[in-house]
C-alpha positions as YAML, in Angstrom:
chain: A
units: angstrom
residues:
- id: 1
  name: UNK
  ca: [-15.10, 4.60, 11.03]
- id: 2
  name: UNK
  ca: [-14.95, 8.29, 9.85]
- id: 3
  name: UNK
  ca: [-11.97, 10.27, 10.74]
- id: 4
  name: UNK
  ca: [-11.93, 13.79, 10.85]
- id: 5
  name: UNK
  ca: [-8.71, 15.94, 9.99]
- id: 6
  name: UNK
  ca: [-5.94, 15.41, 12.18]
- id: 7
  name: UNK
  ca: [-3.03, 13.09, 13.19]
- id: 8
  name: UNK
  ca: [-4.28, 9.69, 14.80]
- id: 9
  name: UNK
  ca: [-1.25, 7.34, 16.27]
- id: 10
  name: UNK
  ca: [-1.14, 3.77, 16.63]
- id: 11
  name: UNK
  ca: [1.48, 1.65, 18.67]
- id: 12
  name: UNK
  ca: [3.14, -1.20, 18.09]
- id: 13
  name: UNK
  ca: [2.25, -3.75, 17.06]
- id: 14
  name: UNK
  ca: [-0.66, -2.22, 15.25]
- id: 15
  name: UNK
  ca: [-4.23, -3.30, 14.21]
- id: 16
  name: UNK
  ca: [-5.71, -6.92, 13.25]
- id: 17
  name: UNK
  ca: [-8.61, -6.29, 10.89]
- id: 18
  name: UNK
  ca: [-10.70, -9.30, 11.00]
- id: 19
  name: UNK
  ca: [-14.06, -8.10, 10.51]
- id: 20
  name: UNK
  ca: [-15.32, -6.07, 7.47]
- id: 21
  name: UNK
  ca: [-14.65, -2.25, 8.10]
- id: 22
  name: UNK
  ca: [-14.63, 1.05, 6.65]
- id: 23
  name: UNK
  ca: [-12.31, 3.29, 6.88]
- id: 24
  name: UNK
  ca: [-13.49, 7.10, 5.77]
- id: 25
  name: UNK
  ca: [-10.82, 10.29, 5.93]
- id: 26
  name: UNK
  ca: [-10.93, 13.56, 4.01]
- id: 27
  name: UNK
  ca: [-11.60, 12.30, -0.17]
- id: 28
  name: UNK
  ca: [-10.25, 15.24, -1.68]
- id: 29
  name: UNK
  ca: [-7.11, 15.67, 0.14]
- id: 30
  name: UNK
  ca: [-5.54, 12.41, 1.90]
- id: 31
  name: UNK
  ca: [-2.61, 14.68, 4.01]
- id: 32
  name: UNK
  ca: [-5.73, 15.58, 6.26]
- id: 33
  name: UNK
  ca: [-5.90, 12.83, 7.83]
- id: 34
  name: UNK
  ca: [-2.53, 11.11, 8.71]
- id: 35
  name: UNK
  ca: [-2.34, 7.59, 11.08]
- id: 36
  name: UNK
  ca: [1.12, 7.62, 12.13]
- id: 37
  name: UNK
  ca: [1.92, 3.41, 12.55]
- id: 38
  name: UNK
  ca: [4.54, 2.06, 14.61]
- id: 39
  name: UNK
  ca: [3.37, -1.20, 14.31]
- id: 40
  name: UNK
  ca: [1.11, -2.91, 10.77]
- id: 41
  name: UNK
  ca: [-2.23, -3.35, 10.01]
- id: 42
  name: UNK
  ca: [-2.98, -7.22, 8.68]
- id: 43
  name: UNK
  ca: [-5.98, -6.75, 6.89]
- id: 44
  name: UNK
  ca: [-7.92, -10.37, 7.14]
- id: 45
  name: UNK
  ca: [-11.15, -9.65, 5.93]
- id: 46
  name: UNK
  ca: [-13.43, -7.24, 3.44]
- id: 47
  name: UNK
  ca: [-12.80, -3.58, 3.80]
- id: 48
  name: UNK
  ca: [-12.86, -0.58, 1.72]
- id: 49
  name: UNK
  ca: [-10.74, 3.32, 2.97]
- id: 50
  name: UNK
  ca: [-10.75, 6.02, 1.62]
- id: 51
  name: UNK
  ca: [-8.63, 9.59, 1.55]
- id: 52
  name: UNK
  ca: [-6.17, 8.48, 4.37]
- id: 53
  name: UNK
  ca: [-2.52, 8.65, 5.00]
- id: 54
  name: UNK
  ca: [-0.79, 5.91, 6.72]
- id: 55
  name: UNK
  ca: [3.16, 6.57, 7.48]
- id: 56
  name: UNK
  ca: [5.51, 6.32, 9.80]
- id: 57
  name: UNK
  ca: [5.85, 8.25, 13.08]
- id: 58
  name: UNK
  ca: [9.15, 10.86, 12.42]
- id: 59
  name: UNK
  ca: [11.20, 9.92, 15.77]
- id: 60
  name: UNK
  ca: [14.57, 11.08, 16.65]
- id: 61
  name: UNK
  ca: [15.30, 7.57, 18.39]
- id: 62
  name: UNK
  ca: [16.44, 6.25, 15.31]
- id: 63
  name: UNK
  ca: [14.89, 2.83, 15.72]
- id: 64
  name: UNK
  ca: [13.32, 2.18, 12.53]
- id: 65
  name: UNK
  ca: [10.15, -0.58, 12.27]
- id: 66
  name: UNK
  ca: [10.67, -3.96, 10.25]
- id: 67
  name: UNK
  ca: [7.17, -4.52, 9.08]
- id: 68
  name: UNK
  ca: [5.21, -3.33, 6.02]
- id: 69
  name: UNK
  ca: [2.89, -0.86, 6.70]
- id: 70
  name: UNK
  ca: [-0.04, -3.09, 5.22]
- id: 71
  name: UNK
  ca: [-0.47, -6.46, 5.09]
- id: 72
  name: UNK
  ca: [-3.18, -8.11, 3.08]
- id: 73
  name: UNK
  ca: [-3.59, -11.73, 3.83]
- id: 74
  name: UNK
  ca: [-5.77, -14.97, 4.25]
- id: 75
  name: UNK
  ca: [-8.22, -13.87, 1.83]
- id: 76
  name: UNK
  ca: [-8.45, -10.39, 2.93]
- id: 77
  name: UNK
  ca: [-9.90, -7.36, 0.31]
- id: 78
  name: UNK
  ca: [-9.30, -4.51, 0.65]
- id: 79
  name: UNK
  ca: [-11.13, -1.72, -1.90]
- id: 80
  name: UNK
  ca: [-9.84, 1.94, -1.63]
- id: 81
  name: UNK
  ca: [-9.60, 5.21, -3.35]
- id: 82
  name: UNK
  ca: [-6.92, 8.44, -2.77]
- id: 83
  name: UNK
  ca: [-4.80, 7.04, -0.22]
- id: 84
  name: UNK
  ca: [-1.33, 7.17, 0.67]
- id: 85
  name: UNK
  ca: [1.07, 4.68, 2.14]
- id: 86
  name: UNK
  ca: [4.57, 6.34, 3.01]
- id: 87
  name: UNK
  ca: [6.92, 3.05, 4.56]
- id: 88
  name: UNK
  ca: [10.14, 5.68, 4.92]
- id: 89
  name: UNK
  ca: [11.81, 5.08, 7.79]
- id: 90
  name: UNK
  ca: [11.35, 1.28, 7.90]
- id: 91
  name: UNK
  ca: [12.74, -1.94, 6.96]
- id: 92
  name: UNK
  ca: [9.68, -3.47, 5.33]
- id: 93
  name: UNK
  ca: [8.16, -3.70, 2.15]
- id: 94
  name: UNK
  ca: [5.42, -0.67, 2.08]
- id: 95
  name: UNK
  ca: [2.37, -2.86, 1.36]
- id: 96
  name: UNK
  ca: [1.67, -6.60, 1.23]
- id: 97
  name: UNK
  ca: [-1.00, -8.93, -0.48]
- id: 98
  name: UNK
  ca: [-0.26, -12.45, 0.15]
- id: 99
  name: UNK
  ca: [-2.38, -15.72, -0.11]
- id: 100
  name: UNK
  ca: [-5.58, -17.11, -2.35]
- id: 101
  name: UNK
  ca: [-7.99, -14.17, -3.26]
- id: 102
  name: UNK
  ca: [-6.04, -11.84, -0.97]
- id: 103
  name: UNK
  ca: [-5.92, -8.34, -2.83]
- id: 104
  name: UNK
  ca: [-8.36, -5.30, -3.94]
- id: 105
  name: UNK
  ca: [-9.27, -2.46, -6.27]
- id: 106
  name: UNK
  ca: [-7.02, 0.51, -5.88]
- id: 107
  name: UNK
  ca: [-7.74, 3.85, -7.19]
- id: 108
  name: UNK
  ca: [-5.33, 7.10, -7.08]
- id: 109
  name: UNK
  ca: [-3.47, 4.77, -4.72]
- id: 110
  name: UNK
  ca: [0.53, 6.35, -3.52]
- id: 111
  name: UNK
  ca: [2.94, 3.93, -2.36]
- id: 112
  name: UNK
  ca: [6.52, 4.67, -1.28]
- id: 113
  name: UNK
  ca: [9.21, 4.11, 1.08]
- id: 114
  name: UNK
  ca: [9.79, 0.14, 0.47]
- id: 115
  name: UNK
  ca: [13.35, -0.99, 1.95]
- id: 116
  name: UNK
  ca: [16.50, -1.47, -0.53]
- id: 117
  name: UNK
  ca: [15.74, -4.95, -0.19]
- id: 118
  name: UNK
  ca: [12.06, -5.75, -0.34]
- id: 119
  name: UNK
  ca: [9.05, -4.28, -2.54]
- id: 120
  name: UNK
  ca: [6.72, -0.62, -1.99]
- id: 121
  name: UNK
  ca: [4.21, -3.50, -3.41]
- id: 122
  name: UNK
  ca: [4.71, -7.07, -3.26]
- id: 123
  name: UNK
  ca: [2.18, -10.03, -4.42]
- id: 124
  name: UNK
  ca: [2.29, -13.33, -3.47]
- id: 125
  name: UNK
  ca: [0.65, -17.20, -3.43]
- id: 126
  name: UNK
  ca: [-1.79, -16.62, -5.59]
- id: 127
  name: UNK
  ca: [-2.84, -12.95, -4.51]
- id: 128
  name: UNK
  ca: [-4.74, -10.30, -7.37]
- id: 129
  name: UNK
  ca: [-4.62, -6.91, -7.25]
- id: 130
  name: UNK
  ca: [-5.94, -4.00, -9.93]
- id: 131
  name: UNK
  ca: [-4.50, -0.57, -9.69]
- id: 132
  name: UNK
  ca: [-5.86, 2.00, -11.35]
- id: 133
  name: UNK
  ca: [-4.37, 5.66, -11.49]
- id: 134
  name: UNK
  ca: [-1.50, 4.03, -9.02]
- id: 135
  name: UNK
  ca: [2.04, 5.55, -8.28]
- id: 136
  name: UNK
  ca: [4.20, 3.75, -7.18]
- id: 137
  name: UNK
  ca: [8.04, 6.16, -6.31]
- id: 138
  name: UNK
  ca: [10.47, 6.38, -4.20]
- id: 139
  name: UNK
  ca: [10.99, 2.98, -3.42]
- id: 140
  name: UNK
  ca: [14.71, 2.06, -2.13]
- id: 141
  name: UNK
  ca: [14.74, -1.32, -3.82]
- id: 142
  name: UNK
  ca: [11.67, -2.55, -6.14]
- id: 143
  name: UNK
  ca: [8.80, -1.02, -7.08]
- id: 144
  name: UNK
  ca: [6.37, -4.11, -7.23]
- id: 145
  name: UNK
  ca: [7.11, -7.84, -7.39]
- id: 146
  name: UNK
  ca: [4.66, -10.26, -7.81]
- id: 147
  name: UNK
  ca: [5.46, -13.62, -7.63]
- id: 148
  name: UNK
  ca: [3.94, -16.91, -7.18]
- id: 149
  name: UNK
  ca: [1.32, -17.24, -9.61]
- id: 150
  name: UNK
  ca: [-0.23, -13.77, -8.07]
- id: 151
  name: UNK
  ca: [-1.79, -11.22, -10.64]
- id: 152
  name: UNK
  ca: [-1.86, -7.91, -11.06]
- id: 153
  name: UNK
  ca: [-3.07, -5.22, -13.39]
- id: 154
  name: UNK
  ca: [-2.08, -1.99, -13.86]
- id: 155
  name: UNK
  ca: [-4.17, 0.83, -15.65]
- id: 156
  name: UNK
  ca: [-2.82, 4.30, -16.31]
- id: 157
  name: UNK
  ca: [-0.30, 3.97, -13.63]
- id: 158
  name: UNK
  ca: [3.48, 5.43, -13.03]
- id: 159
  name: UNK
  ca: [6.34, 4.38, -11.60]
- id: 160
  name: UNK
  ca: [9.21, 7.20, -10.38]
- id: 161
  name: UNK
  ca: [12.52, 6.96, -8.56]
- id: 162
  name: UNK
  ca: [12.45, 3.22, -7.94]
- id: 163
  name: UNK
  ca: [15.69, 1.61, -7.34]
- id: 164
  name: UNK
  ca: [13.93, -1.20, -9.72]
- id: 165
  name: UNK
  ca: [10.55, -0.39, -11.09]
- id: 166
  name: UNK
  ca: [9.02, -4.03, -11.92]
- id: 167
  name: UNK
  ca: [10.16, -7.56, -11.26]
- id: 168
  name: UNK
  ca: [7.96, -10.18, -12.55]
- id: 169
  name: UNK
  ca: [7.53, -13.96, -12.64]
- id: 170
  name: UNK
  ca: [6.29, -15.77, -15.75]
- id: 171
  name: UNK
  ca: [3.23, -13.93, -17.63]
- id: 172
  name: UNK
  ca: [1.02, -13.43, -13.94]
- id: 173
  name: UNK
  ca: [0.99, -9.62, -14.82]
- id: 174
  name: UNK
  ca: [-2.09, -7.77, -17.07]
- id: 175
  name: UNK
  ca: [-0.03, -4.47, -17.87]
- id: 176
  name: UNK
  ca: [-2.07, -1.57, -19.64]
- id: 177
  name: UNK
  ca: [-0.79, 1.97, -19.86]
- id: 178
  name: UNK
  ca: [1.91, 2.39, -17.34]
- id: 179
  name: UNK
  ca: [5.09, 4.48, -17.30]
- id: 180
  name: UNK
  ca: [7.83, 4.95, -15.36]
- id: 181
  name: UNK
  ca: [10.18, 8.66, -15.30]
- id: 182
  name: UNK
  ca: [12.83, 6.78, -17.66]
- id: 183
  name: UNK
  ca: [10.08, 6.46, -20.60]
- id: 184
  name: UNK
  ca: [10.28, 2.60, -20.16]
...
């Protein structure tokens, strides 16, 4: 699917990816193409999207969604490069990777907006993920967790205005050249 630039809205209670797709949006500049959610997406099977922003709709109801934007799960990839994923406004954790093999390859990847009390990223049962180029900011509570036996790895990528930037179980986690604002 190849979206041109615009604003494209979908209602609760979002999209079920169960088939392979492709999601194409503008590669240089991401804020061209904006998918205001309401709802999730649970991503179930192979996939790869590129230059996209996925947030939430600004309303002046004040009702505020309690899922994460994305959800990765049952063995569900998903590859992408220069997207954003902007959870403000909601209860949930931003994105989601839960289960065996459940994961992907993320390049110049933005994720922000994850609840006070959950994650922007959390991993789970056994889930892998590689960031590359990442930032993860602005994140109410923490900035990843990844937690049982799930790995991740994280290349050249930085980690600003978290209210906690990491929390990690056991040695699951390949770290290589990240930073956060404090220096840590």
């Amino acid at each position: 699917i190849e979206l041109g630039d615009g604003h494209y809205w979908v209602q609760y209670p979002g999209l079920v990816v169960d088939i392979p797709l492709r999601i194409i949006g503008d590669e240089v500049d991401p804020s061209h193409v904006v998918v205001e959610l309401s709802g999730d997406i649970l991503w179930k099977n192979c996939g790869w999207m590129e230059g996209v922003t996925i947030r939430r709709p600004r309303i002046a109801t004040g009702i505020a969604s309690k899922s994460d934007i994305l959800r990765i799960e049952s063995g569900g990839r998903l590859d992408l490069f220069h997207c954003i994923f902007d959870n403000h406004g909601s209860f949930g954790n931003t994105v989601s990777m839960i289960g065996n093999n459940s994961g992907g390859r993320w390049k110049k990847a933005s994720i922000s907006g994850g609840d006070k009390s959950k994650s922007g990223l959390l991993l789970d049962d056994n889930a892998f993920a590689e960031f590359t180029d990442c930032e993860i900011r602005d994140n109410a509570g923490v900035g990843v967790t990844c937690r049982g036996a799930a790995v991740i790895s994280l290349e050249d990528c930085r980690f600003e205005r978290n209210g906690v930037d990491t929390v990690v179980d056991d040695d699951t986690v390949s770290i290589s050249d990240y930073n956060t604002a404090n220096g840590h």
